Amino acid sequence: PTALKNNKFNEPFEAVTKLYGLPKYGTFDSTAVTTPFFILMFGMMLSDTGYGVVLVLGTLLFLKLLKPRGMMGSMAWVLFWGGISTVICGVLIGTVFGMGWNNLLGLGSTGPFPLIADPLKDSANAMKMLYICCGLGIAHMLFGVGINAYLCIRDGDWASAVFDNISWILMIGGIAMFATLPALKTVGVV
């Protein structure tokens, strides 16, 4: 049996951890380190300010009126924080209910939105968004590998930490430098 113990903010996200499987007794509870990535990626996938506001208000209303407990209450809080992230990502991408903020505000193409990129505008913006998403995915993956390296070191298994984990970090980092930073191609190869 495994019992998870997290702070008030991370506690609702234990429901997500439980959906994928509980960690073995005495091992690492990943809830606290996966929560920020889950919130960020949830918002990026939906990325519409209007839908985010609906999620936030809907979950607050649901929590206030029905006062759910257990898994249902936890999932409501997960949707609430996902809604907050969706609002922020919607502002950065410049959409509200499928429309552009500039059009909604009557600013035309000269308005400040999107703040990052509009992936539907043209292929350059789509590629910019793809690079951002790939970069975050690689960062997420390397973060997990780094945690595994730490756990190996903590348990005294230095060989696994270096050859199974840190080597991946160096290899992926080198490939990324080689592919994206022309000034550091040699460093990336090394």
XYZ file of N, CA and C in Angstrom:
570
model
N 0.829 -1.205 0.000
C 0.000 0.000 0.000
C 0.866 1.258 0.000
N 0.360 2.269 -0.677
C 1.082 3.528 -0.771
C 0.153 4.671 -0.405
N 0.623 5.553 0.448
C -0.123 6.761 0.792
C 0.678 7.954 0.298
N 0.011 8.840 -0.398
C 0.664 10.034 -0.913
C 0.432 11.181 0.052
N 1.465 11.999 0.263
C 1.318 13.155 1.148
C 1.953 14.356 0.467
N 1.130 15.338 0.143
C 1.584 16.547 -0.537
C 0.987 17.766 0.141
N 1.485 18.950 -0.234
C 0.931 20.179 0.328
C -0.452 20.453 -0.280
N -1.115 21.487 0.222
C -2.492 21.785 -0.205
C -2.613 22.030 -1.705
N -1.598 22.693 -2.291
C -1.656 22.986 -3.712
C -1.526 21.714 -4.547
N -0.592 20.848 -4.213
C -0.325 19.642 -4.999
C -1.286 18.500 -4.709
N -1.962 18.539 -3.574
C -2.822 17.430 -3.167
C -3.876 17.045 -4.212
N -4.573 17.985 -4.862
C -5.551 17.577 -5.870
C -4.925 16.822 -7.043
N -3.664 17.102 -7.338
C -2.995 16.469 -8.465
C -2.579 15.033 -8.156
N -2.769 14.606 -6.905
C -2.571 13.196 -6.577
C -3.546 12.341 -7.393
N -4.700 12.905 -7.732
C -5.674 12.177 -8.548
C -5.081 11.840 -9.909
N -4.301 12.748 -10.483
C -3.650 12.489 -11.770
C -2.596 11.403 -11.598
N -1.810 11.505 -10.527
C -0.797 10.479 -10.252
C -1.457 9.118 -10.097
N -2.578 9.067 -9.402
C -3.283 7.792 -9.193
C -3.828 7.226 -10.502
N -4.188 8.101 -11.443
C -4.678 7.621 -12.733
C -3.600 6.851 -13.481
N -2.342 7.249 -13.310
C -1.230 6.588 -13.998
C -0.625 5.455 -13.184
N -0.906 5.385 -11.909
C -0.389 4.326 -11.057
C 0.384 4.901 -9.881
N 0.133 4.350 -8.729
C 0.809 4.810 -7.521
C 2.260 4.352 -7.520
N 3.142 5.169 -6.947
C 4.529 4.717 -6.813
C 4.612 3.601 -5.776
N 5.644 2.779 -5.877
C 5.843 1.721 -4.894
C 6.159 2.339 -3.546
N 5.821 1.606 -2.498
C 6.094 2.060 -1.144
C 7.586 2.365 -0.984
N 7.889 3.509 -0.401
C 9.272 3.879 -0.143
C 9.983 4.517 -1.324
N 9.285 4.682 -2.457
C 9.918 5.303 -3.613
C 9.466 6.757 -3.727
N 9.734 7.358 -4.843
C 9.528 8.781 -5.068
C 8.095 9.087 -5.497
N 7.439 10.017 -4.802
C 6.111 10.498 -5.195
C 6.314 11.673 -6.150
N 5.959 11.470 -7.403
C 6.231 12.470 -8.442
C 5.196 13.582 -8.528
N 4.182 13.559 -7.692
C 3.092 14.531 -7.803
C 3.593 15.974 -7.804
N 4.449 16.323 -6.864
C 4.894 17.717 -6.731
C 5.694 18.186 -7.939
N 6.464 17.307 -8.558
C 7.289 17.742 -9.695
C 6.552 17.657 -11.021
N 5.493 16.873 -11.101
C 4.733 16.806 -12.349
C 3.610 17.844 -12.402
N 3.191 18.354 -11.262
C 2.091 19.325 -11.211
C 2.336 20.556 -12.089
N 3.484 21.249 -11.975
C 3.676 22.438 -12.824
C 3.662 22.108 -14.318
N 4.261 20.972 -14.689
C 4.263 20.581 -16.100
C 2.847 20.259 -16.569
N 2.062 19.593 -15.728
C 0.690 19.250 -16.088
C -0.120 20.524 -16.315
N 0.001 21.471 -15.385
C -0.757 22.724 -15.503
C -0.356 23.469 -16.773
N 0.943 23.598 -17.015
C 1.424 24.321 -18.185
C 0.965 23.655 -19.485
N 1.119 22.344 -19.566
C 0.777 21.649 -20.807
C -0.733 21.590 -21.033
N -1.506 21.536 -19.968
C -2.963 21.613 -20.085
C -3.349 22.936 -20.734
N -2.787 24.033 -20.215
C -3.089 25.357 -20.750
C -2.642 25.517 -22.183
N -1.486 24.953 -22.522
C -0.987 25.070 -23.893
C -1.846 24.287 -24.874
N -2.351 23.144 -24.441
C -3.180 22.347 -25.343
C -4.507 23.036 -25.642
N -5.125 23.644 -24.642
C -6.411 24.311 -24.854
C -6.199 25.737 -25.370
N -5.344 26.487 -24.744
C -4.870 27.834 -25.125
C -5.925 28.759 -25.733
N -7.011 28.941 -25.034
C -8.047 29.881 -25.452
C -8.574 30.570 -24.194
N -8.449 31.887 -24.149
C -8.819 32.642 -22.955
C -10.277 32.417 -22.569
N -11.163 32.427 -23.522
C -12.586 32.246 -23.227
C -12.891 30.898 -22.612
N -12.345 29.844 -23.195
C -12.575 28.502 -22.648
C -11.953 28.368 -21.259
N -10.814 29.034 -21.057
C -10.189 29.008 -19.737
C -11.055 29.678 -18.686
N -11.653 30.817 -19.041
C -12.547 31.509 -18.104
C -13.756 30.632 -17.783
N -14.308 29.975 -18.796
C -15.445 29.070 -18.567
C -15.040 27.947 -17.622
N -13.848 27.370 -17.826
C -13.371 26.306 -16.942
C -13.207 26.801 -15.511
N -12.589 27.960 -15.341
C -12.368 28.505 -13.994
C -13.700 28.774 -13.299
N -14.596 29.486 -13.974
C -15.883 29.814 -13.356
C -16.735 28.563 -13.130
N -16.725 27.659 -14.091
C -17.499 26.416 -13.955
C -17.026 25.565 -12.796
N -15.712 25.428 -12.647
C -15.214 24.606 -11.541
C -15.431 25.289 -10.200
N -15.285 26.625 -10.153
C -15.566 27.319 -8.897
C -17.031 27.162 -8.499
N -17.925 27.277 -9.466
C -19.353 27.089 -9.202
C -19.632 25.660 -8.749
N -19.036 24.704 -9.437
C -19.176 23.288 -9.081
C -18.683 23.029 -7.654
N -17.514 23.577 -7.323
C -16.958 23.383 -5.981
C -17.809 24.058 -4.909
N -18.336 25.246 -5.218
C -19.140 25.997 -4.237
C -20.498 25.344 -3.990
N -21.167 24.930 -5.078
C -22.530 24.404 -4.936
C -22.577 22.940 -4.510
N -21.735 22.115 -5.100
C -21.821 20.676 -4.836
C -20.842 20.168 -3.785
N -19.826 20.962 -3.481
C -18.820 20.600 -2.487
C -18.351 19.145 -2.651
N -17.827 18.805 -3.817
C -17.413 17.420 -4.050
C -16.195 17.049 -3.196
N -16.112 15.779 -2.887
C -14.995 15.261 -2.090
C -14.314 14.151 -2.879
N -13.191 13.733 -2.382
C -12.487 12.616 -2.992
C -11.971 12.943 -4.383
N -12.012 11.937 -5.244
C -11.474 12.072 -6.598
C -12.193 13.181 -7.378
N -13.499 13.316 -7.237
C -14.251 14.337 -7.969
C -13.827 15.739 -7.549
N -13.643 15.960 -6.264
C -13.184 17.255 -5.780
C -11.772 17.560 -6.263
N -10.918 16.551 -6.230
C -9.544 16.734 -6.701
C -9.517 17.082 -8.184
N -10.284 16.375 -8.981
C -10.299 16.637 -10.420
C -10.869 18.024 -10.723
N -11.808 18.490 -9.889
C -12.336 19.843 -10.077
C -11.229 20.880 -9.870
N -10.389 20.681 -8.846
C -9.278 21.605 -8.615
C -8.237 21.504 -9.734
N -8.023 20.317 -10.250
C -7.109 20.153 -11.392
C -7.639 20.956 -12.578
N -8.941 20.878 -12.849
C -9.539 21.646 -13.945
C -9.484 23.145 -13.673
N -9.624 23.536 -12.410
C -9.524 24.958 -12.063
C -8.141 25.499 -12.427
N -7.084 24.823 -11.976
C -5.728 25.290 -12.267
C -5.404 25.159 -13.748
N -5.941 24.142 -14.395
C -5.792 24.038 -15.845
C -6.483 25.195 -16.547
N -7.617 25.639 -16.020
C -8.328 26.786 -16.577
C -7.536 28.075 -16.435
N -6.894 28.260 -15.288
C -6.040 29.439 -15.086
C -4.916 29.438 -16.130
N -4.282 28.288 -16.304
C -3.212 28.165 -17.291
C -3.733 28.400 -18.706
N -4.938 27.938 -18.986
C -5.548 28.125 -20.303
C -5.798 29.606 -20.581
N -6.238 30.337 -19.564
C -6.445 31.786 -19.722
C -5.125 32.464 -20.080
N -4.072 32.144 -19.350
C -2.763 32.760 -19.592
C -2.245 32.400 -20.983
N -2.320 31.121 -21.329
C -1.843 30.697 -22.657
C -2.704 31.298 -23.766
N -4.000 31.470 -23.514
C -4.876 32.108 -24.495
C -4.485 33.547 -24.761
N -4.083 34.251 -23.713
C -3.609 35.624 -23.890
C -2.304 35.628 -24.681
N -1.403 34.695 -24.365
C -0.122 34.640 -25.065
C -0.285 34.270 -26.535
N -1.262 33.410 -26.839
C -1.494 32.985 -28.223
C -2.478 33.940 -28.908
N -3.251 34.679 -28.114
C -4.109 35.718 -28.669
C -5.493 35.262 -29.090
N -6.051 34.248 -28.409
C -7.382 33.772 -28.800
C -8.371 33.843 -27.640
N -9.619 34.090 -28.015
C -10.727 34.045 -27.069
C -11.929 33.479 -27.825
N -12.408 32.342 -27.382
C -13.507 31.620 -28.038
C -13.264 31.439 -29.540
N -12.039 31.115 -29.888
C -11.688 30.847 -31.280
C -11.437 32.079 -32.132
N -11.626 33.248 -31.565
C -11.377 34.495 -32.300
C -10.080 35.116 -31.798
N -9.493 35.948 -32.614
C -8.300 36.662 -32.190
C -8.659 37.841 -31.303
N -7.832 38.105 -30.283
C -8.052 39.253 -29.410
C -8.067 40.552 -30.216
N -7.162 40.670 -31.180
C -7.106 41.904 -31.977
C -8.422 42.161 -32.697
N -9.000 41.116 -33.299
C -10.290 41.267 -33.989
C -11.403 41.594 -33.005
N -11.400 40.921 -31.864
C -12.431 41.139 -30.855
C -12.390 42.575 -30.322
N -11.191 43.111 -30.158
C -11.032 44.466 -29.634
C -11.056 45.529 -30.729
N -11.217 45.099 -31.992
C -11.273 46.031 -33.110
C -9.925 46.655 -33.451
N -8.846 45.969 -33.147
C -7.510 46.509 -33.394
C -6.936 46.086 -34.741
N -7.589 45.154 -35.396
C -7.089 44.664 -36.681
C -5.755 43.967 -36.529
N -4.961 44.007 -37.578
C -3.679 43.300 -37.546
C -2.583 44.087 -36.838
N -2.880 45.315 -36.418
C -1.861 46.132 -35.761
C -1.857 45.981 -34.247
N -2.771 45.185 -33.704
C -2.855 45.007 -32.259
C -1.685 44.219 -31.689
N -1.587 44.175 -30.378
C -0.440 43.532 -29.728
C -0.503 42.001 -29.674
N -1.631 41.428 -30.026
C -1.778 39.978 -29.901
C -1.464 39.280 -31.213
N -0.943 38.104 -31.192
C -0.538 37.294 -30.051
C 0.784 37.779 -29.461
N 0.972 37.515 -28.189
C 2.198 37.934 -27.525
C 3.358 36.996 -27.855
N 3.062 35.737 -28.179
C 4.121 34.778 -28.535
C 4.032 34.421 -30.008
N 2.988 33.717 -30.387
C 2.847 33.283 -31.785
C 1.414 32.859 -32.038
N 0.932 33.109 -33.254
C -0.378 32.630 -33.686
C -0.125 31.474 -34.644
N -0.250 30.230 -34.158
C 0.101 29.088 -35.000
C -0.793 28.927 -36.226
N -1.926 29.602 -36.260
C -2.825 29.490 -37.407
C -2.565 30.569 -38.463
N -1.727 31.562 -38.141
C -1.496 32.692 -39.035
C -0.708 32.296 -40.285
N 0.455 31.699 -40.081
C 1.290 31.279 -41.211
C 2.253 30.192 -40.740
N 3.025 29.658 -41.681
C 3.899 28.536 -41.344
C 5.038 28.960 -40.412
N 5.488 30.210 -40.486
C 6.562 30.668 -39.597
C 6.094 30.663 -38.149
N 4.875 31.144 -37.901
C 4.323 31.122 -36.548
C 4.044 29.698 -36.086
N 3.589 28.864 -37.000
C 3.336 27.459 -36.646
C 4.646 26.781 -36.237
N 5.716 27.059 -36.964
C 7.013 26.471 -36.629
C 7.529 27.022 -35.297
N 7.307 28.298 -35.040
C 7.725 28.895 -33.765
C 7.018 28.183 -32.609
N 5.713 27.951 -32.773
C 4.959 27.253 -31.735
C 5.426 25.816 -31.590
N 5.734 25.174 -32.701
C 6.237 23.804 -32.665
C 7.559 23.743 -31.911
N 8.452 24.710 -32.151
C 9.727 24.743 -31.435
C 9.522 24.955 -29.937
N 8.595 25.821 -29.590
C 8.306 26.053 -28.170
C 7.802 24.766 -27.522
N 6.868 24.097 -28.181
C 6.301 22.857 -27.625
C 7.345 21.752 -27.530
N 8.160 21.609 -28.569
C 9.225 20.593 -28.545
C 10.235 20.908 -27.449
N 10.584 22.179 -27.304
C 11.521 22.571 -26.262
C 10.993 22.257 -24.874
N 9.714 22.557 -24.648
C 9.124 22.244 -23.347
C 9.037 20.731 -23.125
N 8.741 19.990 -24.182
C 8.697 18.530 -24.068
C 10.056 17.950 -23.724
N 11.091 18.459 -24.369
C 12.450 17.988 -24.078
C 12.848 18.378 -22.654
N 12.517 19.602 -22.246
C 12.812 20.038 -20.876
C 12.104 19.134 -19.870
N 10.855 18.794 -20.152
C 10.093 17.907 -19.270
C 10.749 16.541 -19.182
N 11.141 15.997 -20.330
C 11.777 14.685 -20.364
C 13.107 14.713 -19.596
N 13.932 15.728 -19.845
C 15.227 15.807 -19.174
C 15.071 16.046 -17.678
N 14.035 16.756 -17.297
C 13.756 16.959 -15.877
C 13.489 15.611 -15.200
N 12.688 14.766 -15.853
C 12.406 13.428 -15.317
C 13.653 12.565 -15.252
N 14.489 12.644 -16.277
C 15.741 11.886 -16.284
C 16.651 12.387 -15.165
N 16.678 13.702 -14.948
C 17.472 14.269 -13.860
C 17.002 13.797 -12.500
N 15.697 13.703 -12.324
C 15.167 13.189 -11.058
C 15.580 11.734 -10.872
N 15.511 10.951 -11.953
C 15.936 9.551 -11.859
C 17.418 9.453 -11.517
N 18.243 10.338 -12.088
C 19.675 10.357 -11.758
C 19.866 10.662 -10.275
N 19.131 11.629 -9.771
C 19.199 11.961 -8.342
C 18.823 10.764 -7.473
N 17.739 10.072 -7.859
C 17.305 8.911 -7.079
C 18.355 7.803 -7.106
N 19.012 7.609 -8.251
C 20.078 6.600 -8.339
C 21.244 6.975 -7.428
N 21.616 8.256 -7.443
C 22.710 8.714 -6.576
C 22.310 8.561 -5.117
N 21.076 8.919 -4.789
C 20.589 8.795 -3.418
C 20.667 7.361 -2.928
N 20.378 6.417 -3.838
C 20.403 5.001 -3.465
C 21.779 4.375 -3.615
N 22.790 5.184 -3.973
C 24.155 4.681 -4.077
C 24.489 4.000 -5.394
N 23.632 4.106 -6.379
C 23.860 3.474 -7.681
C 24.423 4.513 -8.652
N 25.683 4.865 -8.466
C 26.332 5.895 -9.271
C 26.449 5.482 -10.732
N 26.676 4.209 -10.977
C 26.832 3.740 -12.365
C 25.559 4.001 -13.168
N 24.409 3.675 -12.606
C 23.147 3.930 -13.311
C 22.906 5.427 -13.476
N 23.262 6.195 -12.455
C 23.071 7.649 -12.543
C 23.866 8.216 -13.709
N 25.115 7.797 -13.845
C 25.976 8.358 -14.882
C 25.666 7.764 -16.252
N 25.617 6.426 -16.350
C 25.518 5.782 -17.661
C 24.087 5.653 -18.183
N 23.097 5.618 -17.298
C 21.706 5.491 -17.748
C 20.965 6.819 -17.794
N 21.408 7.804 -17.045
C 20.657 9.053 -16.943
C 21.439 10.283 -17.398
N 22.553 10.555 -16.747
C 23.321 11.744 -17.085
C 23.815 11.677 -18.527
N 24.130 10.478 -19.002
C 24.558 10.343 -20.401
C 23.455 10.785 -21.361
N 22.195 10.499 -21.034
C 21.069 10.942 -21.869
C 20.954 12.466 -21.854
N 21.136 13.048 -20.684
C 21.063 14.505 -20.581
C 22.130 15.147 -21.455
N 23.356 14.620 -21.390
C 24.448 15.158 -22.204
C 24.196 14.937 -23.693
N 23.694 13.763 -24.052
C 23.463 13.462 -25.461
C 22.354 14.343 -26.051
N 21.232 14.437 -25.371
C 20.117 15.261 -25.860
C 20.523 16.732 -25.868
N 21.219 17.175 -24.822
C 21.696 18.558 -24.781
C 22.660 18.848 -25.923
N 23.548 17.905 -26.212
C 24.490 18.074 -27.323
C 23.795 18.138 -28.668
N 22.813 17.264 -28.873
C 22.051 17.284 -30.131
C 21.304 18.610 -30.274
N 20.718 19.089 -29.179
C 19.986 20.363 -29.219
C 20.924 21.516 -29.546
N 22.114 21.522 -28.931
C 23.084 22.590 -29.236
C 23.539 22.512 -30.687
N 23.807 21.312 -31.155
C 24.270 21.128 -32.533
C 23.215 21.607 -33.524
N 21.955 21.302 -33.226
C 20.877 21.607 -34.172
C 20.420 23.058 -34.130
N 20.539 23.722 -32.989
C 19.926 25.044 -32.864
C 20.902 26.195 -32.653
N 22.106 25.919 -32.206
C 23.053 26.993 -31.906
C 24.319 26.828 -32.747
N 24.365 27.461 -33.924
C 25.513 27.291 -34.819
C 26.859 27.601 -34.151
N 26.891 28.557 -33.245
C 28.148 28.928 -32.584
C 28.635 27.817 -31.650
N 27.729 26.929 -31.226
C 28.105 25.870 -30.282
C 28.054 24.474 -30.905
N 28.129 24.379 -32.231
C 28.075 23.073 -32.882
C 29.172 22.145 -32.388
N 30.390 22.657 -32.246
C 31.503 21.828 -31.787
C 31.264 21.347 -30.361
N 30.783 22.241 -29.504
C 30.474 21.852 -28.124
C 29.392 20.782 -28.121
N 28.393 20.933 -28.969
C 27.321 19.957 -29.064
C 27.826 18.592 -29.502
N 28.737 18.557 -30.445
C 29.291 17.284 -30.905
C 30.097 16.618 -29.795
N 30.900 17.430 -29.087
C 31.709 16.887 -27.978
C 30.792 16.365 -26.894
